[in-house]
XYZ file of C-alpha atoms in Angstrom:
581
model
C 0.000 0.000 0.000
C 1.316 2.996 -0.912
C 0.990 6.041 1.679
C 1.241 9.513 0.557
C 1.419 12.791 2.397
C 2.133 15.641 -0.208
C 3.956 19.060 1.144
C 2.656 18.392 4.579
C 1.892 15.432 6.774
C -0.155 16.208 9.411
C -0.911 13.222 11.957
C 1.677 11.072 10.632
C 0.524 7.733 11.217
C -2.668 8.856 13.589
C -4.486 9.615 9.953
C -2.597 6.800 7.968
C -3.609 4.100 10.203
C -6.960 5.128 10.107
C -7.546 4.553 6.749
C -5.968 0.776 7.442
C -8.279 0.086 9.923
C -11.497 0.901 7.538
C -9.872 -0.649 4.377
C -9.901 -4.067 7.425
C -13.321 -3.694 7.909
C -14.573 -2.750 4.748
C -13.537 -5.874 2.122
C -15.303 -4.336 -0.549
C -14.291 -1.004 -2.730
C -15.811 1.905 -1.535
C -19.133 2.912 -3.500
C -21.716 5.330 -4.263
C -24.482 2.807 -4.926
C -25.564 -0.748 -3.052
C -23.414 -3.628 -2.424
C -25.942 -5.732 -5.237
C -24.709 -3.717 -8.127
C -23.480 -6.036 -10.319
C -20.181 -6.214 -12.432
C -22.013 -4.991 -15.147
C -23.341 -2.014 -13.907
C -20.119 -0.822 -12.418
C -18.503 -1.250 -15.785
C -21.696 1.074 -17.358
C -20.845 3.775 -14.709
C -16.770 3.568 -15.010
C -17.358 4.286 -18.974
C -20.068 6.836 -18.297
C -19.467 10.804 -18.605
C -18.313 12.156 -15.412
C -20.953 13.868 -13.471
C -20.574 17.779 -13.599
C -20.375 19.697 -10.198
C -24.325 20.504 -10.777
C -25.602 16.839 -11.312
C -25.564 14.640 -7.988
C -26.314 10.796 -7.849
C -28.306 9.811 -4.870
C -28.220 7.103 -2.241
C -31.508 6.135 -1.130
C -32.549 4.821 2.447
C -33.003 1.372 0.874
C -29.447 1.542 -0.797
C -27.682 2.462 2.191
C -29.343 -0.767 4.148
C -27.441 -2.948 1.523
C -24.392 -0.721 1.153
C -21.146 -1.117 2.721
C -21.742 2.659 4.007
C -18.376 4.094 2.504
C -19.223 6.978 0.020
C -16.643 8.383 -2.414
C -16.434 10.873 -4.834
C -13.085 11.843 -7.350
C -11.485 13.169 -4.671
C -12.612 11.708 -0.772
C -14.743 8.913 0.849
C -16.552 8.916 4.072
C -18.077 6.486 6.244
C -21.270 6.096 8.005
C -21.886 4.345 10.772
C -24.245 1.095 10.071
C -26.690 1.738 12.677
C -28.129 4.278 10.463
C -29.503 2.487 7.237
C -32.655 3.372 6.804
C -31.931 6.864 8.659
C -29.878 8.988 5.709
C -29.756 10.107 2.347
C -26.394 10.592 0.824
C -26.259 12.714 -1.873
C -22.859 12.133 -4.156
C -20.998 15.076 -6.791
C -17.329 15.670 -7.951
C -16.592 17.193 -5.040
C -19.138 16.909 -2.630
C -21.150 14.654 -0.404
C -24.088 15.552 1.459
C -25.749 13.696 4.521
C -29.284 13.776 5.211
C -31.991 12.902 7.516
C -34.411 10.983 5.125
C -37.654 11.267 6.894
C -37.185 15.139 7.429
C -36.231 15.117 3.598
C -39.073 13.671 2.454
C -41.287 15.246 4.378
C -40.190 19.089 2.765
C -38.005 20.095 5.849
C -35.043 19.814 4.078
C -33.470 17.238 6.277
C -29.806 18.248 6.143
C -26.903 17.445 9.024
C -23.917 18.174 6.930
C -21.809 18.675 3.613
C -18.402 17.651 2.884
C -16.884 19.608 0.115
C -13.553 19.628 -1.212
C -12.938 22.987 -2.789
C -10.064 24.517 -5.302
C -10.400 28.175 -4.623
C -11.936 29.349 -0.691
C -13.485 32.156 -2.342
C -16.380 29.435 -3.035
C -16.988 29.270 0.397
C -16.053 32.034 1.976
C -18.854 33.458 3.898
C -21.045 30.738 3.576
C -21.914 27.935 6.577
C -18.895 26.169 6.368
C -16.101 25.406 7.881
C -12.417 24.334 6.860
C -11.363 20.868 8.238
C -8.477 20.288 6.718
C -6.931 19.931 3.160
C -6.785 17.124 0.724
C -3.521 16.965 -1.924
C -1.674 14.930 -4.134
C 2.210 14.991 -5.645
C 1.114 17.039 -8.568
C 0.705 20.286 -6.012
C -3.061 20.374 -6.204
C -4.659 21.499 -3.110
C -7.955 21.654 -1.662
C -9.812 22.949 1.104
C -11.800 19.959 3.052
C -14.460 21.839 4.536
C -17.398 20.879 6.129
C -21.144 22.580 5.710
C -23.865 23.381 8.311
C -27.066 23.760 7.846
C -28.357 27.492 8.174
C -31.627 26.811 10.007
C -33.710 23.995 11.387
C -33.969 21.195 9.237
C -36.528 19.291 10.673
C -40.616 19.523 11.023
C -40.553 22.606 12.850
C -43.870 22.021 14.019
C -42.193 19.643 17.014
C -41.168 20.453 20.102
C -38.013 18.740 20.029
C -35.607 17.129 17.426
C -36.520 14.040 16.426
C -34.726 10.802 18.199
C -33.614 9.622 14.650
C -32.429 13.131 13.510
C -30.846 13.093 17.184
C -28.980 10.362 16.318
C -27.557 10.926 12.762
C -26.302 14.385 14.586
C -24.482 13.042 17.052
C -22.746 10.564 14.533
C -22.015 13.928 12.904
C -18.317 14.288 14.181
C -18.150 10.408 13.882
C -18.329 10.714 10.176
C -16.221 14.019 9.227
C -13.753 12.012 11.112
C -13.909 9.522 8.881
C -12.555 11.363 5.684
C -10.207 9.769 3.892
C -8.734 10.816 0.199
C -8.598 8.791 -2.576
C -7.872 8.252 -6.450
C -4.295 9.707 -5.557
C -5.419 12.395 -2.560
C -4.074 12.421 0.817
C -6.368 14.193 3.263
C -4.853 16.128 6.168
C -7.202 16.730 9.088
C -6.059 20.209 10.728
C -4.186 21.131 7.990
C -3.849 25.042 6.978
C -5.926 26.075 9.874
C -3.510 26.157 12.909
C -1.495 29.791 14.098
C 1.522 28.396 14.649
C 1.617 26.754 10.993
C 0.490 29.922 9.326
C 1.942 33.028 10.435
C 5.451 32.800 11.125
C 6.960 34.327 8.623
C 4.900 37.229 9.907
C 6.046 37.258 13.580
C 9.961 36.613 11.973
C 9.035 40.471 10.399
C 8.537 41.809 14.045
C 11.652 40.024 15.181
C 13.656 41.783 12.362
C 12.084 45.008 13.301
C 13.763 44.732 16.624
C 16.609 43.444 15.390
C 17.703 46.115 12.845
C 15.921 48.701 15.412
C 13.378 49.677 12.823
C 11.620 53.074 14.013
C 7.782 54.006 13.980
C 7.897 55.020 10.386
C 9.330 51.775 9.346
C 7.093 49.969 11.411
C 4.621 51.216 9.304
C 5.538 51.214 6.164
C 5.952 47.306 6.939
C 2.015 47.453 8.096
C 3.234 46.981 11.475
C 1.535 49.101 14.722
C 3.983 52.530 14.961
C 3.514 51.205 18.404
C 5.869 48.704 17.932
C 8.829 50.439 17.634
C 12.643 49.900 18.840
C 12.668 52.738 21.572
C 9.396 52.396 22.598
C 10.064 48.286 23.514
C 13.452 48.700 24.835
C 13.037 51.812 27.035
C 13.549 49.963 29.908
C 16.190 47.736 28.696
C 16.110 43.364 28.495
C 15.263 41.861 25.030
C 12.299 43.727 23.154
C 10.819 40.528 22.038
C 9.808 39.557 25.964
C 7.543 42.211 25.720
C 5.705 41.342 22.166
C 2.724 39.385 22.130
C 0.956 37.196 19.798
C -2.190 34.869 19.799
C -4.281 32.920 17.722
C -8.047 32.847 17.602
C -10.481 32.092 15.035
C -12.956 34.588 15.024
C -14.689 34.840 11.576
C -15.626 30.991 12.552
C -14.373 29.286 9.563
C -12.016 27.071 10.662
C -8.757 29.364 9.891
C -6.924 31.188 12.873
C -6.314 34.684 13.238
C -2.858 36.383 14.222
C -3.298 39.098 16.878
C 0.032 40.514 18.217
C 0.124 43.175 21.228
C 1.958 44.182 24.068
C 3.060 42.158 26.706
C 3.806 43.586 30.223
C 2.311 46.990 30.117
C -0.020 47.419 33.095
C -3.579 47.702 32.014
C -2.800 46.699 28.629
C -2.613 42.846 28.640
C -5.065 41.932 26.685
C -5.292 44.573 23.381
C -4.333 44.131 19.888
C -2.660 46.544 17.555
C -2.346 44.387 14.770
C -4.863 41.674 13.045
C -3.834 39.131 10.354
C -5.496 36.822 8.827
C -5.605 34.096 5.936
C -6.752 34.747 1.983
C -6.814 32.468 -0.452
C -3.803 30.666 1.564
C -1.738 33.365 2.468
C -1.148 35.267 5.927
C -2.286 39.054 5.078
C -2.290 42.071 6.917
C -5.722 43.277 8.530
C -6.142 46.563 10.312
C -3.326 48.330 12.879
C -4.033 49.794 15.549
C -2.059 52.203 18.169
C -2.217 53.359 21.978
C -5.503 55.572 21.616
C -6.792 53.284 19.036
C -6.795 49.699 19.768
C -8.361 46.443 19.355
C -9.960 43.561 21.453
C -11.168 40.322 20.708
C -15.419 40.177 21.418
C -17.271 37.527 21.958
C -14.757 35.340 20.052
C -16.257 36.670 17.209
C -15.934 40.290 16.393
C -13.181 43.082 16.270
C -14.058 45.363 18.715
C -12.039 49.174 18.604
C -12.111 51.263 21.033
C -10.668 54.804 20.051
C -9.788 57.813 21.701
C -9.726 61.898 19.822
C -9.025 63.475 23.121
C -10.766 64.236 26.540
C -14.426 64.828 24.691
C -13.862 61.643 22.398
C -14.232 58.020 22.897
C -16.032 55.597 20.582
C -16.490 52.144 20.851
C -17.090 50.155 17.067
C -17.792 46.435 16.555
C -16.676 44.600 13.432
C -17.196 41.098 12.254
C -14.334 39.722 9.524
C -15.278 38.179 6.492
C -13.604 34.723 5.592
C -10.919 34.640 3.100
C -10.796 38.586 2.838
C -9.536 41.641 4.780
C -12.994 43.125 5.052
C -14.718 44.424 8.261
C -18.079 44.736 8.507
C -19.666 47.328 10.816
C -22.054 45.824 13.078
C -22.567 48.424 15.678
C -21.491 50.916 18.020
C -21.383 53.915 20.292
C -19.848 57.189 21.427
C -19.236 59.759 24.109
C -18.316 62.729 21.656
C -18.612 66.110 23.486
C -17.744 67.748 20.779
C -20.419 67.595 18.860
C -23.189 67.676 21.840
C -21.451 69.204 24.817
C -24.918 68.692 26.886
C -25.991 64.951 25.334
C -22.755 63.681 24.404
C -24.136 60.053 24.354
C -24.800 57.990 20.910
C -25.639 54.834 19.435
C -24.807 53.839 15.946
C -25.738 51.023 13.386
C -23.770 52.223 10.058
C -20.970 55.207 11.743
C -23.111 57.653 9.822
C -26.355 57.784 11.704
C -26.012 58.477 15.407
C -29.115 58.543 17.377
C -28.649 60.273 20.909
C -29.190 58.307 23.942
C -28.637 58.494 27.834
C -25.773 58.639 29.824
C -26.941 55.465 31.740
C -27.896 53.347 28.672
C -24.524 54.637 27.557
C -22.597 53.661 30.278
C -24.983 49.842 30.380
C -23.743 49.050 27.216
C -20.378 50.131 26.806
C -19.602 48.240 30.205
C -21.440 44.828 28.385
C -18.957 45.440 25.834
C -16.039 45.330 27.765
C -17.309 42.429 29.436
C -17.081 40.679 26.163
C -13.304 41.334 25.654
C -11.686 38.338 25.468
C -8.425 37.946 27.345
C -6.066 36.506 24.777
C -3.358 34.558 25.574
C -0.506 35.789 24.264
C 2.719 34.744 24.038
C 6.051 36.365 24.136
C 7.810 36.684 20.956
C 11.244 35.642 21.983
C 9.566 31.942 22.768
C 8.783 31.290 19.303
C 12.140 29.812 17.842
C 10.457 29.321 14.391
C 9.585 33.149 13.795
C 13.448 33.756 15.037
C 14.810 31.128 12.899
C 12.985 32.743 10.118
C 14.224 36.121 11.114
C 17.670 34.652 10.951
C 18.029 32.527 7.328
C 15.439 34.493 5.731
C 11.712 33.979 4.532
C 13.211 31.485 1.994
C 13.990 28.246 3.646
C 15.215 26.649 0.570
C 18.455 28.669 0.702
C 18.764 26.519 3.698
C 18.830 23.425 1.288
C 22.779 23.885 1.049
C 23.741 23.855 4.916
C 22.251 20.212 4.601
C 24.312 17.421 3.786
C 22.212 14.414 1.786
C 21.302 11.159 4.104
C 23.432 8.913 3.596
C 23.548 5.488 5.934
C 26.093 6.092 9.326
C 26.528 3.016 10.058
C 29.466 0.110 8.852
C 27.367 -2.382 7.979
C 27.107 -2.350 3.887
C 23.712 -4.143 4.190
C 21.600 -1.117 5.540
C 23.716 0.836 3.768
C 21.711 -0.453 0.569
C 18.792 -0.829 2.067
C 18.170 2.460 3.113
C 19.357 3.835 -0.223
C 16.644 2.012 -1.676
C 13.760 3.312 0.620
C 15.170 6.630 -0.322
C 15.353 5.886 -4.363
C 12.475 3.645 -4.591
C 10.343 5.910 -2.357
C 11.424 9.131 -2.585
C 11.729 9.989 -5.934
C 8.085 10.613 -6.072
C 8.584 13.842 -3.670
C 9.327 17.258 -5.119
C 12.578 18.388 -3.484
C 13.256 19.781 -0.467
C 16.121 20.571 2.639
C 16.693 16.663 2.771
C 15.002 13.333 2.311
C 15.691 10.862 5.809
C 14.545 6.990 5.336
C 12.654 5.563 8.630
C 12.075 2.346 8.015
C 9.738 0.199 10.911
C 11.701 -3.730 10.418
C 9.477 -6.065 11.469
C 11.811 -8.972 10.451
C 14.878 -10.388 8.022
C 14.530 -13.243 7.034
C 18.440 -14.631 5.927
C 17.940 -18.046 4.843
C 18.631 -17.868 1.224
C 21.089 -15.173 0.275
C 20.387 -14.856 -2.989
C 16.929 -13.498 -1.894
C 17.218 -11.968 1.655
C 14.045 -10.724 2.758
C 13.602 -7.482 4.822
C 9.832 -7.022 6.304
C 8.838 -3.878 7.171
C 6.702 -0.633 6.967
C 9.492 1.607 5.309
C 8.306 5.631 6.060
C 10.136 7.979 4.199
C 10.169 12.017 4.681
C 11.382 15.290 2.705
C 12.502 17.753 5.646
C 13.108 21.645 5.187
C 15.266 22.974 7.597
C 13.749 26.122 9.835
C 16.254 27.323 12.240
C 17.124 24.161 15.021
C 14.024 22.568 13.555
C 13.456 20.081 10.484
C 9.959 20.842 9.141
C 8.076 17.799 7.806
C 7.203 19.004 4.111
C 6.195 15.492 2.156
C 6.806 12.107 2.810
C 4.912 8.354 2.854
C 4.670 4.767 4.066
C 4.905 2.182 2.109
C 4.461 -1.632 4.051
C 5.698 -4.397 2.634
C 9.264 -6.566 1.814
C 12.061 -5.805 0.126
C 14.022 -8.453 -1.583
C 18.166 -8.178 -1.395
C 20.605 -10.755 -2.746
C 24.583 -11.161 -1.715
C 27.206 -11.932 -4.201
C 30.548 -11.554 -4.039
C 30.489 -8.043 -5.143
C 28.475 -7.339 -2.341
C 24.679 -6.715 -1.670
C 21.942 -5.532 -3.968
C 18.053 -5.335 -4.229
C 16.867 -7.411 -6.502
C 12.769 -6.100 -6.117
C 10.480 -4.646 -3.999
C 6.635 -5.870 -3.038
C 4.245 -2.753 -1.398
C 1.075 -3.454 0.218
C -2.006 -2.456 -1.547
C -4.250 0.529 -0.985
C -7.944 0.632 -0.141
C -10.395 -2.956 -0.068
C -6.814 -5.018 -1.439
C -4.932 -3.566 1.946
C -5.863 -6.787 4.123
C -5.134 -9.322 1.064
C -2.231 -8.246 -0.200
C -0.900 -7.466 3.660
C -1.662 -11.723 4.659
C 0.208 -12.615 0.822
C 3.861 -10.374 1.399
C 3.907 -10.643 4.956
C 3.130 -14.732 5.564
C 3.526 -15.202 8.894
C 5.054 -12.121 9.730
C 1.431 -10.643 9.192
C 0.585 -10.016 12.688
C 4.068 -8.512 13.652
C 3.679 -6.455 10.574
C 0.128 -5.349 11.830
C 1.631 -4.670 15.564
C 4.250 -2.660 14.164
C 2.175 -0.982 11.785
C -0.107 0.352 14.408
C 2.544 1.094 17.380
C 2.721 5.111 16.415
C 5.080 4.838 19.201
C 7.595 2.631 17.914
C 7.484 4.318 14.348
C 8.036 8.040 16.374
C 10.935 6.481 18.570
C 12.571 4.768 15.219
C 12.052 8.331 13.239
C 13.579 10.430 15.842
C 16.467 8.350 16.557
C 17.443 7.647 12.768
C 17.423 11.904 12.147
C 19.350 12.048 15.376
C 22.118 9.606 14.186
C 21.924 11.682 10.807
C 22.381 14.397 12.372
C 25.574 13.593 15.276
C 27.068 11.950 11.782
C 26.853 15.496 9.627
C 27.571 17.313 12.852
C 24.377 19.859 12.245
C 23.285 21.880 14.964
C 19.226 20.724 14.665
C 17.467 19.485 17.969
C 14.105 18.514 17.075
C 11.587 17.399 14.428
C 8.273 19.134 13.903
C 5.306 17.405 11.608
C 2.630 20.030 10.388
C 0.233 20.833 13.386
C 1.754 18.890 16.063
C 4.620 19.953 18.660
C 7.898 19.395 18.091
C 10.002 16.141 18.944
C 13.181 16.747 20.507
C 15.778 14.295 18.894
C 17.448 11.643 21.509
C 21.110 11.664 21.913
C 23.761 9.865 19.644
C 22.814 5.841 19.024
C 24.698 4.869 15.502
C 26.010 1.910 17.190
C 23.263 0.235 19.252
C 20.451 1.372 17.462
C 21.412 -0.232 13.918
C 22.554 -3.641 15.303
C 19.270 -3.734 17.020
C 17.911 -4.282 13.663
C 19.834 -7.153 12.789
């Protein structure tokens, strides 16, 4: 079976061995009909005209009874539990796959629980009920959004009191079955990924660790649509290292899945928990928002809104409430209020739904709802700059990490023993040339056993993981990389050892088969191994760490997209390898 993760593995094997674990239950291919249709029929629907993004194919209630309850489109399956045939609807496109409570359906009440849509541009969605969950890719650089649709009102016979128990029940298996996701025909899905802060937005934060680096001043600051708040004197007026006192936070507060970047100051009495500057995500890439300044600054409200409160002098203060739209820069006035002297000296108090209306109101209601407001400022928790190694790493080798590529010797096997020297050579060959480039490419083969009784056709069992790395300060970044179980087959001669072929586990229904027929009795030892995430982590971490004592490179840890980084153990070349034997 081959096991790809394209330009970012998220999950490692927590969403590879997922997929396993269906494909052992489910013995049949995934399908968008019943388990009855016959050869025939499958053969009529392979040659038929794909269906266009407008033209769906539906499951019925009946269907699904029969059905092995794994749905798939071009791109992604799901799964639905089996307790509810004769519950849902499953409505199949391209791209999409909708779920729905049948009885509701068919009754007029529309009946939906949830969408799953994999989408090429996020302007498609953006605004809508939906929410990213991920991305699905392949090798050929095509990404997509995985995101997952509510429905906008109640979808159910809104003449009951309650929901019904069997619309109850396909919404709890809701989280069950986005869970389930799983890419196909060539696409790896990555729960989490794009979503998470600390994947996003470093090579923002690296910008405000140059700034105090090269001691940019107020005008700089802004010019680089940075806060003029965040200058060098300003920080380090009271000496110690300027980043302790920068803050930065992530929050998703336009609800679609994607965090926000809020950066502030740390440390400044009464000022803990205010923004200056916003960023968020567009069409992929981190992008400035809105800045902010002393007597004009920001707070998170509600989770959900940009709240401002601004200052134009002693007779000035106005409070303004903005919700972000998805994939854009654009705030949307909600609501607001003011205390503005100026312009009534006697009935300074006003309430506003557009900033160019203000209708006059009293001093108490004024003071009510202004102190609600602040109620609903969220205290973020920020961070302090100088913590975050990747933004200084950054900050350091620049915003492009592939001029790192050179500081990075290629993997090549530490050890003595001219057997694994081949054999990881051929993981990385075999395997790895279907990667696009990147810092360096480390083998991490899982053995489950050698088996040395004919020499002319040694056979090595394992689950052999291979993964590009680029290099970000201390850190090697997971960008690509794959498993792919199965045995490879290495005679001796006198001119030493070589690999005669290889034999990889299938993917999907043929996983289980074609597992039992390479592995033989090693099966269940393969199946142990291939689940232990431990033992595949501990193997990984030790193999980069031997790499790098050998190329004496100054990197401590590991990092896979959206998880924390693994520090690497100390030094093993010796023990480690011979272990294997």
């Amino acid at each position: 079976m081959k096991q790809k993760i394209a330009f970012v593995l998220v999950g490692t094997m927590l969403v590879l061995s997922g997929c396993t674990q269906k494909n052992e239950v489910v013995e049949n291919p995934a399908q968008t009909g019943t388990s009855e249709q016959s050869t025939e029929d499958a053969q009529e629907k392979e040659e038929a005209p794909a269906e266009s993004s407008e033209e769906s194919s539906e499951a019925t209630s009946e269907d699904v009874a029969q059905a092995t309850s794994t749905y798939s489109n071009n791109y992604f399956e799901i799964t639905i539990p089996e307790d509810l045939a004769g519950i849902v609807d499953v409505e199949i496109s391209d791209d999409r796959i909708d779920v729905f409570h049948k009885e509701s359906k068919d009754a007029g009440f529309g009946g939906l629980e949830l969408s799953v849509w994999a989408v090429a541009r996020p302007k498609e969605y953006a605004g809508g009920p939906y929410e990213k969950i991920g991305e699905l890719s392949n090798e050929n650089a095509e990404i997509f959004d995985m995101v997952r649709g509510y429905p906008t009102e109640i979808q159910w016979d809104y003449n009951l009191e309650d929901m019904p128990e069997d619309f109850k029940k396909l919404d709890e298996a809701a989280d069950a079955i986005i869970a389930s996701v799983t890419g196909i025909n060539g696409y790896t899905y990555m729960a989490g990924a794009g979503m998470k802060g600390e994947d996003l937005y470093n090579t923002v934060l690296a910008k405000y660790v140059r700034a105090m680096n090269e001691e940019w001043d107020a005008n700089k600051c802004e010019q680089e649509q940075m806060s003029s708040e965040f200058n060098y004197e300003m920080l380090s007026s009271d000496g110690g290292d300027p980043l302790d006192k920068i803050g930065y936070a992530y929050k998703d507060i336009n609800v679609d899945g994607i965090d926000e970047l809020f950066v502030g100051p740390m440390g400044i009495e009464d000022f803990d928990n205010i923004t200056y500057d916003v960023y968020t995500m567009v069409d992929g890439n981190p992008t400035f928002v809105i800045s902010g300044f002393a007597r004009n600054r920001f707070y998170d409200y509600e989770d959900n809104f940009l709240c401002n409160v601004g200052s134009g002098g002693a007779g000035h203060t106005a409070y303004d409430v903005y919700a972000l739209m998805s994939n854009s820069t654009e705030l949307v006035y909600q609501f607001g209020y003011k205390y503005d002297s100026y312009e009534n000296e006697q009935e300074p108090w006003f309430k506003t739904y557009d900033q160019m209306e203000y209708e006059p109101i009293t001093e108490d209601d004024y003071n009510k709802e202004t102190e609600n407001l602040e109620k609903g400022f969220v205290k973020l928790d920020f961070k302090p700059l100088s913590g975050n190694t990747d933004a200084i790493g950054l900050a350091e080798y620049g915003n492009d990490l592939n001029a790192s590529a050179a500081t990075l010797p290629a993997y090549e096997y530490p050890g003595p023993e001219l057997f694994y020297s081949v054999l990881y050579k051929c993981i990385a060959d075999e395997f790895g040339q279907g990667y696009e480039a990147a810092d360096v490419g480390i083998p991490s083969p899982v053995i489950v056993a050698v088996d040395e009784s004919d020499k002319s056709d040694i056979k090595v069992y394992g689950d052999f993981w291979y993964y590009n790395y680029k290099l970000n300060g201390d850190t090697l970044e997971t960008a690509s990389g794959g498993s792919y179980p199965g045995c490879i087959h290495i005679k001796y001669t006198d001119e030493g050892y070589e690999v005669v072929k290889t034999r990889i586990v299938e993917d999907g229904s043929n996983f289980t088969d074609s597992a039992k027929e390479i592995f033989g009795d090693y099966y269940d030892d393969f199946m142990k191994a291939h689940s232990d995430q431990e033992l595949a982590d501990k193997t990984r971490a030790q193999i980069i760490a031997n790499y790098v004592a050998a190329n004496n490179l100054s990197i401590t840890q590991y990092k896979d997209f959206g998880w924390d980084p693994v520090t690497l153990p100390e030094e093993n070349i010796d023990n480690f390898y011979s272990a294997l034997d």
